């Protein structure tokens, strides 16, 4: 214990610059002068709330005249669903529960807001017993064995 001197301090390594100091322009230039490898890359919109920034293609999109939209269920199909549901004495909620869908899905199909989904249409067809797809919309659904 006689060999240890509490007054002597040995510095093994100095602390490097903090993140803010390391990113400063002066620190980068000093590191480049010393010949160190310095990697600088500008992050696009870093630290800013730029989710809705204007891109180069905005003008191109503005010139675009074709309107793109999804096809909707026709009102004819909506009326058939509504009439078939009412003839079975079902509410929208009852029909939705029967086909494992949300009541809003049935409401959207009946008023023509829904984007047609063959799976949902097939479930509704089987529940109300009326065809909703093809030429014979509104005709009774033939329930027979599937032929292969």
PDB file of C-alpha atoms in Angstrom, residues 17-123:
ATOM      1  CA  UNK A  17     -16.238  15.930 -28.525  1.00  0.00           C
ATOM      2  CA  UNK A  18     -19.930  15.849 -27.727  1.00  0.00           C
ATOM      3  CA  UNK A  19     -22.382  15.122 -30.519  1.00  0.00           C
ATOM      4  CA  UNK A  20     -23.213  18.797 -31.011  1.00  0.00           C
ATOM      5  CA  UNK A  21     -19.537  19.766 -31.124  1.00  0.00           C
ATOM      6  CA  UNK A  22     -18.683  16.928 -33.500  1.00  0.00           C
ATOM      7  CA  UNK A  23     -21.371  18.052 -35.932  1.00  0.00           C
ATOM      8  CA  UNK A  24     -20.311  21.688 -36.029  1.00  0.00           C
ATOM      9  CA  UNK A  25     -18.758  23.025 -39.189  1.00  0.00           C
ATOM     10  CA  UNK A  26     -15.562  23.986 -37.334  1.00  0.00           C
ATOM     11  CA  UNK A  27     -15.117  20.481 -35.923  1.00  0.00           C
ATOM     12  CA  UNK A  28     -15.577  18.914 -39.352  1.00  0.00           C
ATOM     13  CA  UNK A  29     -13.037  21.254 -40.943  1.00  0.00           C
ATOM     14  CA  UNK A  30     -10.528  20.652 -38.118  1.00  0.00           C
ATOM     15  CA  UNK A  31     -10.893  16.882 -38.502  1.00  0.00           C
ATOM     16  CA  UNK A  32     -10.379  17.151 -42.260  1.00  0.00           C
ATOM     17  CA  UNK A  33      -7.213  19.221 -41.708  1.00  0.00           C
ATOM     18  CA  UNK A  34      -5.867  16.539 -39.356  1.00  0.00           C
ATOM     19  CA  UNK A  35      -6.453  13.957 -42.096  1.00  0.00           C
ATOM     20  CA  UNK A  36      -9.171  11.991 -40.291  1.00  0.00           C
ATOM     21  CA  UNK A  37     -11.916  10.173 -42.151  1.00  0.00           C
ATOM     22  CA  UNK A  38     -15.002  12.346 -42.046  1.00  0.00           C
ATOM     23  CA  UNK A  39     -18.329  11.175 -43.345  1.00  0.00           C
ATOM     24  CA  UNK A  40     -20.922  13.858 -43.896  1.00  0.00           C
ATOM     25  CA  UNK A  41     -24.356  13.119 -45.235  1.00  0.00           C
ATOM     26  CA  UNK A  42     -27.354  15.422 -45.249  1.00  0.00           C
ATOM     27  CA  UNK A  43     -30.492  13.723 -44.061  1.00  0.00           C
ATOM     28  CA  UNK A  44     -33.509  14.725 -46.087  1.00  0.00           C
ATOM     29  CA  UNK A  45     -36.018  16.679 -43.967  1.00  0.00           C
ATOM     30  CA  UNK A  46     -34.322  15.524 -40.775  1.00  0.00           C
ATOM     31  CA  UNK A  47     -35.774  16.967 -37.609  1.00  0.00           C
ATOM     32  CA  UNK A  48     -38.557  18.702 -39.442  1.00  0.00           C
ATOM     33  CA  UNK A  49     -42.223  17.978 -39.833  1.00  0.00           C
ATOM     34  CA  UNK A  50     -42.178  17.559 -43.593  1.00  0.00           C
ATOM     35  CA  UNK A  51     -44.542  14.696 -44.277  1.00  0.00           C
ATOM     36  CA  UNK A  52     -46.426  16.684 -46.865  1.00  0.00           C
ATOM     37  CA  UNK A  53     -43.571  18.252 -48.756  1.00  0.00           C
ATOM     38  CA  UNK A  54     -43.870  19.139 -52.408  1.00  0.00           C
ATOM     39  CA  UNK A  55     -42.015  16.707 -54.624  1.00  0.00           C
ATOM     40  CA  UNK A  56     -40.730  17.083 -58.153  1.00  0.00           C
ATOM     41  CA  UNK A  57     -43.623  15.052 -59.524  1.00  0.00           C
ATOM     42  CA  UNK A  58     -46.334  17.371 -58.186  1.00  0.00           C
ATOM     43  CA  UNK A  59     -46.498  19.383 -61.383  1.00  0.00           C
ATOM     44  CA  UNK A  60     -46.656  16.166 -63.376  1.00  0.00           C
ATOM     45  CA  UNK A  61     -49.509  14.922 -61.201  1.00  0.00           C
ATOM     46  CA  UNK A  62     -51.322  18.250 -61.588  1.00  0.00           C
ATOM     47  CA  UNK A  63     -51.168  17.902 -65.368  1.00  0.00           C
ATOM     48  CA  UNK A  64     -52.659  14.422 -65.095  1.00  0.00           C
ATOM     49  CA  UNK A  65     -56.259  14.618 -66.332  1.00  0.00           C
ATOM     50  CA  UNK A  66     -57.403  11.050 -65.828  1.00  0.00           C
ATOM     51  CA  UNK A  67     -59.329  10.633 -62.597  1.00  0.00           C
ATOM     52  CA  UNK A  68     -58.616   7.367 -60.872  1.00  0.00           C
ATOM     53  CA  UNK A  69     -61.230   5.922 -58.554  1.00  0.00           C
ATOM     54  CA  UNK A  70     -62.387   2.510 -57.407  1.00  0.00           C
ATOM     55  CA  UNK A  71     -65.523   0.950 -58.796  1.00  0.00           C
ATOM     56  CA  UNK A  72     -68.400   0.991 -56.368  1.00  0.00           C
ATOM     57  CA  UNK A  73     -71.263  -1.419 -55.871  1.00  0.00           C
ATOM     58  CA  UNK A  74     -74.173  -0.407 -58.110  1.00  0.00           C
ATOM     59  CA  UNK A  75     -77.379   0.870 -56.537  1.00  0.00           C
ATOM     60  CA  UNK A  76     -79.202  -2.050 -58.165  1.00  0.00           C
ATOM     61  CA  UNK A  77     -77.133  -4.495 -56.101  1.00  0.00           C
ATOM     62  CA  UNK A  78     -77.739  -2.376 -52.990  1.00  0.00           C
ATOM     63  CA  UNK A  79     -81.510  -2.486 -53.524  1.00  0.00           C
ATOM     64  CA  UNK A  80     -81.408  -6.274 -54.046  1.00  0.00           C
ATOM     65  CA  UNK A  81     -79.461  -6.726 -50.792  1.00  0.00           C
ATOM     66  CA  UNK A  82     -81.911  -4.491 -48.935  1.00  0.00           C
ATOM     67  CA  UNK A  83     -85.008  -6.242 -50.335  1.00  0.00           C
ATOM     68  CA  UNK A  84     -83.566  -9.714 -49.749  1.00  0.00           C
ATOM     69  CA  UNK A  85     -82.590  -8.828 -46.192  1.00  0.00           C
ATOM     70  CA  UNK A  86     -86.022  -7.369 -45.425  1.00  0.00           C
ATOM     71  CA  UNK A  87     -87.827 -10.357 -46.971  1.00  0.00           C
ATOM     72  CA  UNK A  88     -85.938 -12.624 -44.552  1.00  0.00           C
ATOM     73  CA  UNK A  89     -86.858 -10.267 -41.695  1.00  0.00           C
ATOM     74  CA  UNK A  90     -83.222  -9.373 -40.920  1.00  0.00           C
ATOM     75  CA  UNK A  91     -81.825  -6.041 -39.833  1.00  0.00           C
ATOM     76  CA  UNK A  92     -78.491  -4.836 -41.175  1.00  0.00           C
ATOM     77  CA  UNK A  93     -76.933  -5.845 -37.875  1.00  0.00           C
ATOM     78  CA  UNK A  94     -78.497  -9.350 -38.018  1.00  0.00           C
ATOM     79  CA  UNK A  95     -77.266  -9.901 -41.579  1.00  0.00           C
ATOM     80  CA  UNK A  96     -73.791  -8.630 -40.655  1.00  0.00           C
ATOM     81  CA  UNK A  97     -73.640 -11.004 -37.685  1.00  0.00           C
ATOM     82  CA  UNK A  98     -74.811 -13.884 -39.855  1.00  0.00           C
ATOM     83  CA  UNK A  99     -71.998 -13.362 -42.384  1.00  0.00           C
ATOM     84  CA  UNK A 100     -69.332 -12.341 -39.823  1.00  0.00           C
ATOM     85  CA  UNK A 101     -68.961  -8.767 -41.052  1.00  0.00           C
ATOM     86  CA  UNK A 102     -69.510  -5.370 -39.449  1.00  0.00           C
ATOM     87  CA  UNK A 103     -72.936  -3.692 -39.780  1.00  0.00           C
ATOM     88  CA  UNK A 104     -71.233  -0.745 -41.508  1.00  0.00           C
ATOM     89  CA  UNK A 105     -70.187  -3.106 -44.341  1.00  0.00           C
ATOM     90  CA  UNK A 106     -73.823  -3.998 -45.009  1.00  0.00           C
ATOM     91  CA  UNK A 107     -74.834  -0.322 -44.845  1.00  0.00           C
ATOM     92  CA  UNK A 108     -72.098   0.600 -47.336  1.00  0.00           C
ATOM     93  CA  UNK A 109     -73.148  -2.157 -49.757  1.00  0.00           C
ATOM     94  CA  UNK A 110     -76.819  -1.137 -49.551  1.00  0.00           C
ATOM     95  CA  UNK A 111     -76.207   2.535 -50.333  1.00  0.00           C
ATOM     96  CA  UNK A 112     -73.555   1.882 -53.006  1.00  0.00           C
ATOM     97  CA  UNK A 113     -70.514   3.243 -51.152  1.00  0.00           C
ATOM     98  CA  UNK A 114     -68.682  -0.089 -50.857  1.00  0.00           C
ATOM     99  CA  UNK A 115     -65.927  -1.296 -53.143  1.00  0.00           C
ATOM    100  CA  UNK A 116     -67.088  -4.741 -54.316  1.00  0.00           C
ATOM    101  CA  UNK A 117     -65.408  -7.704 -52.645  1.00  0.00           C
ATOM    102  CA  UNK A 118     -66.318 -11.109 -54.077  1.00  0.00           C
ATOM    103  CA  UNK A 119     -65.929 -12.837 -50.715  1.00  0.00           C
ATOM    104  CA  UNK A 120     -68.361 -10.466 -48.996  1.00  0.00           C
ATOM    105  CA  UNK A 121     -70.773 -10.559 -51.942  1.00  0.00           C
ATOM    106  CA  UNK A 122     -70.695 -14.373 -51.870  1.00  0.00           C
ATOM    107  CA  UNK A 123     -71.485 -14.424 -48.139  1.00  0.00           C
TER     108      UNK A 123
END
